[in-house]
Coordinates of C-alpha atoms and ligand atoms in Angstrom, one line a residue:
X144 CA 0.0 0.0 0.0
X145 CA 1.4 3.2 -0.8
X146 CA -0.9 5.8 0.0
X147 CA 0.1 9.5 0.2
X148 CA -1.5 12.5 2.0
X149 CA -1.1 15.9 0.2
X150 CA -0.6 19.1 2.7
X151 CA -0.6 22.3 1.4
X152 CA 1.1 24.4 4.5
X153 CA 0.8 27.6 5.6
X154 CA -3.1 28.1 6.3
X155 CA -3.9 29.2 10.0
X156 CA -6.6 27.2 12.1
X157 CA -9.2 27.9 14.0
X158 CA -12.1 26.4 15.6
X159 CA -12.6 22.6 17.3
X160 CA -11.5 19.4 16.9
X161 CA -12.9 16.2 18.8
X162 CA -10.7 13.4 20.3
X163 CA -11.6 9.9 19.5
X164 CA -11.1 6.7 22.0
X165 CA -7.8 5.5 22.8
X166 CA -6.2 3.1 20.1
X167 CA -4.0 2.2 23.2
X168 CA -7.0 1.2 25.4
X169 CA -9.0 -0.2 22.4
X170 CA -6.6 -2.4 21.0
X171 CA -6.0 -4.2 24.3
X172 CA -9.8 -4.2 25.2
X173 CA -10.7 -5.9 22.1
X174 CA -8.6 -8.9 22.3
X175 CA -9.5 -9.1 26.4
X176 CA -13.5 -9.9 25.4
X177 CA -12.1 -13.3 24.4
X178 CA -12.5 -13.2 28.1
X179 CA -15.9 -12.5 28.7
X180 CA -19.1 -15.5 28.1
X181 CA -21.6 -12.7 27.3
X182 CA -22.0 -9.7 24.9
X183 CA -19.6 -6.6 25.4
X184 CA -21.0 -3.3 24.2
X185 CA -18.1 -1.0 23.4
X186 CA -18.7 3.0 22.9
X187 CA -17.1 5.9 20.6
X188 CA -14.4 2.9 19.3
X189 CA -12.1 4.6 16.6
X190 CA -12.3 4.2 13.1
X191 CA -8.5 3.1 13.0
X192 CA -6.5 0.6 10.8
X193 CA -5.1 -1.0 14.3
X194 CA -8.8 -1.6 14.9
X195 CA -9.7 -3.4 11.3
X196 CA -6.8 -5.9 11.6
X197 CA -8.2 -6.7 15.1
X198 CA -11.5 -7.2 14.0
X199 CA -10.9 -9.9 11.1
X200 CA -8.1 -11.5 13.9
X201 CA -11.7 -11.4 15.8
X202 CA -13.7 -13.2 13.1
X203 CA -11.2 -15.5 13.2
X204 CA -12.0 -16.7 16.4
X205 CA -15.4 -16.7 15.1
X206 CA -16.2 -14.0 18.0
X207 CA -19.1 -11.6 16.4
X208 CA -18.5 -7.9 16.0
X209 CA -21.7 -5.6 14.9
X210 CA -20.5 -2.3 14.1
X211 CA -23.3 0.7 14.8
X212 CA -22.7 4.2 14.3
X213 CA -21.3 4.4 18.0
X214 CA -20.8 1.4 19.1
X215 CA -19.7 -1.8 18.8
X216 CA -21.8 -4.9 19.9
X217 CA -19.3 -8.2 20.4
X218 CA -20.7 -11.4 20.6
X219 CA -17.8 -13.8 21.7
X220 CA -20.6 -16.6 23.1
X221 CA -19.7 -19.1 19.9
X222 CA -15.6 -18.5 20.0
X223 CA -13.2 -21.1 18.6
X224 CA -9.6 -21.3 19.8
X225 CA -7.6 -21.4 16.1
X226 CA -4.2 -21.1 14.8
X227 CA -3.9 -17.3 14.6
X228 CA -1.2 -17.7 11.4
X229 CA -2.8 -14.9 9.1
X230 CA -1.1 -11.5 7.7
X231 CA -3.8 -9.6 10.3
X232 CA -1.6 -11.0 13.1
X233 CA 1.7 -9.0 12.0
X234 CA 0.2 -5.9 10.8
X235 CA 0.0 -4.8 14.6
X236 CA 1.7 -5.3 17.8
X237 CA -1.3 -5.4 19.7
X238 CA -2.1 -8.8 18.5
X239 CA 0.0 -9.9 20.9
X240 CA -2.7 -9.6 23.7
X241 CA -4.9 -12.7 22.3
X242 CA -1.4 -14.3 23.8
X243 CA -2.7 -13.6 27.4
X244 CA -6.1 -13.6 26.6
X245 CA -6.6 -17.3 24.8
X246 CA -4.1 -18.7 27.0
X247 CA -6.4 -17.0 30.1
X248 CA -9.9 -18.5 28.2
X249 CA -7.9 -21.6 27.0
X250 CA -4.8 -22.3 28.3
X251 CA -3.6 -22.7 25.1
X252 CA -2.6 -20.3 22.3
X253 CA -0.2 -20.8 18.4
X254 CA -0.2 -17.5 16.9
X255 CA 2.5 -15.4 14.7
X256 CA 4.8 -13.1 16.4
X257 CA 3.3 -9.4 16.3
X258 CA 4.3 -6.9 13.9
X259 CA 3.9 -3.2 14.4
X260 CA 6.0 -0.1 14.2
X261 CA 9.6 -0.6 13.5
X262 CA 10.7 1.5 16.2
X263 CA 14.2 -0.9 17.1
X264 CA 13.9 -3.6 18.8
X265 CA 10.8 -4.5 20.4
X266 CA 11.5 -7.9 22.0
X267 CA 8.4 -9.3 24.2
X268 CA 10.9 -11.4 26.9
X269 CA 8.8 -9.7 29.7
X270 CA 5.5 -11.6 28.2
X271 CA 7.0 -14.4 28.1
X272 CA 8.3 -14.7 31.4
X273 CA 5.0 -13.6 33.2
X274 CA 3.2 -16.2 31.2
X275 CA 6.0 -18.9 32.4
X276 CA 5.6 -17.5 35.7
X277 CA 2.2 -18.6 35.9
X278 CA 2.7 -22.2 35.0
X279 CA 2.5 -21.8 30.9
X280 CA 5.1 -23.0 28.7
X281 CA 6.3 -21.3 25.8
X282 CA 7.1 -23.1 22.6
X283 CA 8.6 -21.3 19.7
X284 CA 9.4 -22.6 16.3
X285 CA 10.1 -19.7 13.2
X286 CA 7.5 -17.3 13.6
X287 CA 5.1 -19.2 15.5
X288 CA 4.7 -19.0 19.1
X289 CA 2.6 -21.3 21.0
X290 CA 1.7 -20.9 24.7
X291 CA 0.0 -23.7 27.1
X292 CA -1.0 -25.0 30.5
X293 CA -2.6 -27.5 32.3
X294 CA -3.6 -25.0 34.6
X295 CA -2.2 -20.9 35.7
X296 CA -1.7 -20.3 39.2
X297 CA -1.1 -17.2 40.4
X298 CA 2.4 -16.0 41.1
X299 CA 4.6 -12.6 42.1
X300 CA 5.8 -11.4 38.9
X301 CA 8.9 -8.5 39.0
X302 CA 8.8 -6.9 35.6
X303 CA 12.5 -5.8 34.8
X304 CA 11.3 -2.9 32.8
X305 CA 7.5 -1.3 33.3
X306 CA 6.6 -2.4 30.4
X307 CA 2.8 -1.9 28.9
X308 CA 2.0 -4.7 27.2
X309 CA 3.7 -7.1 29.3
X310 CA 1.6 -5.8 32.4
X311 CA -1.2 -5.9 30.2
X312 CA -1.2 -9.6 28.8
X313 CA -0.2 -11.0 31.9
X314 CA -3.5 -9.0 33.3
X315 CA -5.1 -11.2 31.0
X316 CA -3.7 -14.3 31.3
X317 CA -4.2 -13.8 34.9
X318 CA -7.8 -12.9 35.2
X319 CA -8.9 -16.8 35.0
X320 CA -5.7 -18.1 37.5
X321 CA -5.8 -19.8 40.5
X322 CA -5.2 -17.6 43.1
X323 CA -3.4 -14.3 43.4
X324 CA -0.9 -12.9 40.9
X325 CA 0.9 -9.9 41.8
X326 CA 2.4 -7.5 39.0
X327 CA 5.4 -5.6 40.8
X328 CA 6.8 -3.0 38.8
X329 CA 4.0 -2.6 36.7
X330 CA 3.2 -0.3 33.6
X331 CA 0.8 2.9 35.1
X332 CA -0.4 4.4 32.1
X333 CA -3.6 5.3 31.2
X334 CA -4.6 2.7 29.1
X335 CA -4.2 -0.1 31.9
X336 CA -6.6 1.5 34.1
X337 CA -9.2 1.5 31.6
X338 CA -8.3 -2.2 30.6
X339 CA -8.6 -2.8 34.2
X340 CA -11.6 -1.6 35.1
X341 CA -13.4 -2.8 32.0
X342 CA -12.6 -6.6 33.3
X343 CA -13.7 -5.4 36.8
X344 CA -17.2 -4.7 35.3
X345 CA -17.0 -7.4 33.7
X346 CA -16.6 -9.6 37.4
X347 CA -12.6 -9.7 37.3
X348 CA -10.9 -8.9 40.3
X349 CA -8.3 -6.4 39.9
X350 CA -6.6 -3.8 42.3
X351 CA -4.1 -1.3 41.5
X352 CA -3.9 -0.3 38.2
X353 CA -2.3 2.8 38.2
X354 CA 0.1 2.0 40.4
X355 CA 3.1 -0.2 40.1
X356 CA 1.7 -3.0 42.0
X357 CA -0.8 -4.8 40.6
X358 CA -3.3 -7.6 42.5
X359 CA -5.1 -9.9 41.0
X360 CA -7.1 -12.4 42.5
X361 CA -8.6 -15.3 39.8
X362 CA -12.6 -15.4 39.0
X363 CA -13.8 -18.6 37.0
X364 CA -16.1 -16.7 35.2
X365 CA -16.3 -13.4 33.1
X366 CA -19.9 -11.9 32.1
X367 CA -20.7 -9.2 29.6
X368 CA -20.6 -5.1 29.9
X369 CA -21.1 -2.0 28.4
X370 CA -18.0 0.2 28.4
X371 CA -17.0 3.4 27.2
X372 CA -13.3 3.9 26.3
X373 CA -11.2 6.7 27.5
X374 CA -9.9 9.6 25.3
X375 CA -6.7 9.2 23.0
X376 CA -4.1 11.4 25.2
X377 CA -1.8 10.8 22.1
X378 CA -4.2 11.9 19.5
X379 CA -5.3 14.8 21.7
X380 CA -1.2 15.9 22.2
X381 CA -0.8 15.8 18.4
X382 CA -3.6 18.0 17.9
X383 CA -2.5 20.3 20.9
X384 CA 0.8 20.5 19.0
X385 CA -0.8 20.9 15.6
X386 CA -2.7 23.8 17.2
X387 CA 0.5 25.1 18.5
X388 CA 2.2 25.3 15.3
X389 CA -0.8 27.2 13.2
X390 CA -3.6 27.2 15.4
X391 CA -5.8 30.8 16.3
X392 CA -7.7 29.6 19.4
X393 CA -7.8 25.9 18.2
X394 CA -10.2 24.0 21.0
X395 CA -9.0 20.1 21.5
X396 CA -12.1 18.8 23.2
X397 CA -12.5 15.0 24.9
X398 CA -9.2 15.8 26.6
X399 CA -8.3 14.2 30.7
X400 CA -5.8 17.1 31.0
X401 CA -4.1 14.5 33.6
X402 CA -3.4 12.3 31.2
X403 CA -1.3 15.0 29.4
X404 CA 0.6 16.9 32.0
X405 CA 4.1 16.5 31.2
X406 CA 3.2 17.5 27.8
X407 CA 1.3 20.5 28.9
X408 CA 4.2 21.4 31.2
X409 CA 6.6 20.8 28.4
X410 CA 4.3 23.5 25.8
X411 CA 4.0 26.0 28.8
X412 CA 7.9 26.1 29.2
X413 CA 8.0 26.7 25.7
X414 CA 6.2 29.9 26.0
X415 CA 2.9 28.5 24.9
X416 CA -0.4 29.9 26.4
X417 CA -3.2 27.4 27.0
X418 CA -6.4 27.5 28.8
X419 CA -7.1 23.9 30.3
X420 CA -10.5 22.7 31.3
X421 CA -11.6 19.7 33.0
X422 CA -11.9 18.1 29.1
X423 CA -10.4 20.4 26.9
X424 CA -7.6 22.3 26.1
X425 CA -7.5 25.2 24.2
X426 CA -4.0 27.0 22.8
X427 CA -4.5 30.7 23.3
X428 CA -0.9 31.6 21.6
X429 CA 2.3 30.3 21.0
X430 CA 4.5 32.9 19.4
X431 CA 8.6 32.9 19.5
X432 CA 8.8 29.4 21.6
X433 CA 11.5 28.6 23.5
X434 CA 13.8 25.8 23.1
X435 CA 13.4 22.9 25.7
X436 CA 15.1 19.4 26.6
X437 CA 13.0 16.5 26.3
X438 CA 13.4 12.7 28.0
X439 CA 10.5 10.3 27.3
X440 CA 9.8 8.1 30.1
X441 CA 7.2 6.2 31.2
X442 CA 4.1 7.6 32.5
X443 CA 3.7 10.0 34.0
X444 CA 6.9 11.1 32.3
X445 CA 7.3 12.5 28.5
X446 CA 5.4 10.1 26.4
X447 CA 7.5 8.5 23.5
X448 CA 5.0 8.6 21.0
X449 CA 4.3 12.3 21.9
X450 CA 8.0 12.8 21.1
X451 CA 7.8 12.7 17.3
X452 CA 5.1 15.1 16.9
X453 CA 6.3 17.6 19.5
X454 CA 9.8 17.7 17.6
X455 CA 8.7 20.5 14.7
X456 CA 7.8 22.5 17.2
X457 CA 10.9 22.1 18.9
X458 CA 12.4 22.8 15.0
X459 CA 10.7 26.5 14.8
X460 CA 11.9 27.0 18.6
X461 CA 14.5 29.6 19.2
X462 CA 18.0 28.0 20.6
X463 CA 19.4 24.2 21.0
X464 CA 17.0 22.0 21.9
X465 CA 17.8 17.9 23.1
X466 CA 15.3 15.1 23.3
X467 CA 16.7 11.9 25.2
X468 CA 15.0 8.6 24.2
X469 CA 14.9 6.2 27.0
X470 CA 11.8 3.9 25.5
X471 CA 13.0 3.2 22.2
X472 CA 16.4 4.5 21.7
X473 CA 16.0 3.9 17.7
X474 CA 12.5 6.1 17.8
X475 CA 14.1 9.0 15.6
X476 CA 13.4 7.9 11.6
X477 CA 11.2 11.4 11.6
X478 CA 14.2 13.3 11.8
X479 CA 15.7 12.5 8.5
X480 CA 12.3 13.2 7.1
X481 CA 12.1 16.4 9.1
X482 CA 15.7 17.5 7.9
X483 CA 14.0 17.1 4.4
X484 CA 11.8 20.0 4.9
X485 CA 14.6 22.2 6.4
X486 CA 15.4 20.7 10.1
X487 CA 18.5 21.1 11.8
X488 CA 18.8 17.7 14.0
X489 CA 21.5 15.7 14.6
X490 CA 20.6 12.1 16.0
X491 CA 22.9 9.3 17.7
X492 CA 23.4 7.5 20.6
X493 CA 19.5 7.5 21.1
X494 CA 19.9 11.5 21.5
X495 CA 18.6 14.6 18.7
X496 CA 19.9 17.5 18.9
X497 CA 17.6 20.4 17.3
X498 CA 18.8 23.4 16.0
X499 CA 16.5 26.0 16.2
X500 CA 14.9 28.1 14.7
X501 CA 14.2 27.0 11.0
X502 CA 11.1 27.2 8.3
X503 CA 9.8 24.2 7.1
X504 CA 9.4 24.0 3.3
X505 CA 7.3 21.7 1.4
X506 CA 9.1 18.6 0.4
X507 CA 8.4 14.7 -0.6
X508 CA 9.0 12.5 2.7
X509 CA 7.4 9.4 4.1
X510 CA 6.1 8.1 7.4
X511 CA 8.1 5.4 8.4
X512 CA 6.1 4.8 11.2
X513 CA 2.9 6.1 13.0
X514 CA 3.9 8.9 15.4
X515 CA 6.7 10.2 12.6
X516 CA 3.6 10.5 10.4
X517 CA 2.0 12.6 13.3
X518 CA 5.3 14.2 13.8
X519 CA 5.2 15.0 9.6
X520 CA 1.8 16.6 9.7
X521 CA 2.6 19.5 12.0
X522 CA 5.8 20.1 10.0
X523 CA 3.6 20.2 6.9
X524 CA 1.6 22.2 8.4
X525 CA 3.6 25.1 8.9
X526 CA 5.6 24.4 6.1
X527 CA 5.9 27.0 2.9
X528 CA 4.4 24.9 -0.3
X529 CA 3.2 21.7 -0.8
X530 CA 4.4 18.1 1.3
X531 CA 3.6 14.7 0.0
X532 CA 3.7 12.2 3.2
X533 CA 4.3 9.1 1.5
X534 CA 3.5 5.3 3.3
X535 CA 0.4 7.3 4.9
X536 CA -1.3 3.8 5.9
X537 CA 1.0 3.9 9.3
X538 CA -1.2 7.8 10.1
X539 CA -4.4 5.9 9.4
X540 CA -3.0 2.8 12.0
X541 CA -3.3 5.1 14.7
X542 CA -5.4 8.7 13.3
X543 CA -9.1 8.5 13.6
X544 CA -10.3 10.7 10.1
X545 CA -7.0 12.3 10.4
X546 CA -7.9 14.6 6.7
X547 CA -11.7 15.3 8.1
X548 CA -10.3 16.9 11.5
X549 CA -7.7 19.0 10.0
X550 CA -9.8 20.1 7.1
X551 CA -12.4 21.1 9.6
X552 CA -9.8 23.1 11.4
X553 CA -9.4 24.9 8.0
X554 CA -6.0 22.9 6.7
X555 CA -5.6 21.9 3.1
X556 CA -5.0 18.3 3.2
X557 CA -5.8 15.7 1.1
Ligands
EPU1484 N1 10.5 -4.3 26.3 C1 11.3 -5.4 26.5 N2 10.8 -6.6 26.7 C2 9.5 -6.8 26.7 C3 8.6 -5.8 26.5 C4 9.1 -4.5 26.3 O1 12.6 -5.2 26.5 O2 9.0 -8.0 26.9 C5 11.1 -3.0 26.1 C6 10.8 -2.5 24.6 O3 11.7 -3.0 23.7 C7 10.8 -1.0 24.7 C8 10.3 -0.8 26.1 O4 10.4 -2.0 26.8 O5 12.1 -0.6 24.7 C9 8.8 -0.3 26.2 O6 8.0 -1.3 25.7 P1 6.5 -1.5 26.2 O7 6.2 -2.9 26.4 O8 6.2 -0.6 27.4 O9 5.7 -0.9 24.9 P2 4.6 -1.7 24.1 O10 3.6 -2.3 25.0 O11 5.3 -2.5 23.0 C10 3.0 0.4 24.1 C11 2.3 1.2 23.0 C12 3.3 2.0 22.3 C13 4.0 2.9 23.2 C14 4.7 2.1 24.3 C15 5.3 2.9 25.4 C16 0.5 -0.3 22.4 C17 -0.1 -1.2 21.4 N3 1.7 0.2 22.1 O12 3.9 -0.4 23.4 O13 2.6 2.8 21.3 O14 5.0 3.6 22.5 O15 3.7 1.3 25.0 O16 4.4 3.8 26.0 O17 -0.1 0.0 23.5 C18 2.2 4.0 19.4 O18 1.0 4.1 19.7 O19 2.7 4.7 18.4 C19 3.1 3.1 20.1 C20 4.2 2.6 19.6

């Protein structure tokens, strides 16, 4: 697939733009209704690329999905533990949760490795381990991976790194264990929390997600729910920093501010002016910015994948500015695609170093992953002329109507 969006830059915007659900939170609740014996009624999911391949991996299984206009109804009553071998599997790295979720339903799982953004290495040792921890062993032969049982028993599981989708699948694989399983050192973003207490509705027993120790005690049983999923905090800081870049009062509404603060306090240093509501933001002014010093971490830190698009406005900032990558040290393929369009970075040792200020001008460039297409968008934005953004399918992975919302917002894109 080699689909391109067209930008014509330069055009101020005004006005409001909606956030849709968490891709984050979406792609790991999908996969956990494998869980549940009854109906799940999902709200507001978004119309993602992530969310198709997850949906035919869903079929599959022979799991039901009726799509309404804002909702989702999932049947998984009639499911059928199969060989997950097809291209859906590798398109995403999310698919990786029907790991911990059919070897939770089943104690049993052969799938494909994930795919997902080439971001470095993105090994899933941590999985793994929690899984062995509670009782499973892990087979792998190729590409394949198969996961099995006789029964999971709950266990204290130290994650080496706090790692997201580790805590996640072993969540899931836990859910149905005998016993108590303790997560130590767990992931605390967002995301798991609303994971969490979707399964809790749904009769799981889980305490402390959110924090970095995790309890949960095994149910036999999981019924249906209705569940509304929490906002995208990544799609809502792209837009904060697409209105920072050409925005005149540009409202981002469907916003938990919390979710966003190192962000926020990273924009405010900058010298941009926001008013921030209890679910909105709006950017009031950002004019001469500052240059700032970045280090993603995990939440509540700088998020990684708010790293790429927050860079072009670190390009137009006045001075040196240095973003430290401690998530994926490889996560800088937007700044050779930046430095197309007149950037200044220097990358290496899992730094960039960002000269400042430059204008963008319109050039030819390609997303080589999701968050450097988001990251590609704001440059094109501002940029003089016309940008082509090349390998567009990774945007649509992860950008709900991405051309709708900045059209609406008055942007020329196409
Ligand atoms: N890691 C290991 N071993 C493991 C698991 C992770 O070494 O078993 C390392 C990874 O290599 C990486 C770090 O730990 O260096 C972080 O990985 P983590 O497991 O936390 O990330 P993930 O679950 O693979 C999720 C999001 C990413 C987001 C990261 C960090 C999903 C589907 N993906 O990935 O989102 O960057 O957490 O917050 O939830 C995106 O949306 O663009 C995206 C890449």
């Amino acid at each position: 697939m080699n689909e391109s969006i067209k930008i014509r830059g330069g055009r101020r915007l005004s006005g409001e733009v909606r956030i849709s659900s968490s891709k984050n939170a979406t792609v790991a609740i999908l996969p956990a209704v494998v869980l549940a014996s009854e109906m799940v009624k999902l709200y507001d999911v978004p119309n993602i690329e992530d969310i198709n391949a997850l949906n035919k991996i869903l079929a599959k299984l022979n799991i039901s999905v009726e799509q309404h206009k804002d909702s989702f109804v999932i049947d998984p009553t009639d499911i059928k533990n199969v060989v997950l071998d097809g291209e859906e599997v590798r398109k995403l790295r999310a698919s990786y949760y029907f790991m911990g979720a059919l070897l939770g339903r089943f104690k049993h799982v052969k799938m494909l490795y994930p795919g997902g953004c080439n971001l470095g290495p993105r090994p899933i040792d941590l999985h793994l381990k929690g899984f062995e921890s509670l009782g499973a062993t892990v087979k792998t032969e190729g590409d394949m991976i198969e996961i099995s049982a006789d029964e999971l028993i709950g266990d204290e599981i130290y994650l080496d790194f706090a790692s997201v989708g580790a805590t996640i699948n072993i969540m899931l694989a836990a859910v149905f264990a005998k016993g108590r399983t303790v997560i130590r050192n767990a992931a605390k973003e967002p995301e798991i929390i609303d994971l969490s207490s979707m399964l809790n509705k749904m009769g799981a027993h889980i305490r402390g997600a959110g924090t970095s120790d995790i309890k949960i005690d095994g149910v036999s049983r999981l019924k249906g729910c209705i569940h509304d999923i929490i906002p995208d905090r990544i799609e809502a800081g792209t837009y904060i920093c697409i209105a920072a870049a050409m925005g005149d009062n540009v409202t981002v509404k469907n916003v938990i501010p919390q979710h966003l603060e190192a962000l926020l306090s990273k924009l405010e240093e900058m010298g941009v002016e926001m008013e921030v509501g209890t679910d909105y933001v709006k950017v009031l002014s950002a004019d001469n910015l500052k240059a700032a010093d970045i280090q993603t971490q995990i939440f509540p830190g700088f998020a990684t994948d708010l790293q790429q698009p927050i860079t072009p406005l670190l390009c137009i900032a006045n001075g040196v500015s240095k973003v430290r990558e401690t998530i994926y040290p490889e996560r800088f393929k937007h700044c050779a695609e930046l430095n197309k369009m007149g950037a200044d970075i220097v990358t290496g040792d899992a730094k960039a170093t960002i000269n400042g200020p430059v204008k963008f001008k319109g050039a030819r460039v390609t997303a080589t992953d999701l968050r450097c297409g988001a990251g590609l968008i704001v440059a094109a934005l501002m940029a003089e002329g016309e940008t082509i953004i090349d390998d567009a399918y990774h945007i649509y992975r992860g950008y709900d109507n991405v051309i709708e919302k900045l059209n609406l917002l008055g942007a020329d894109a196409e």
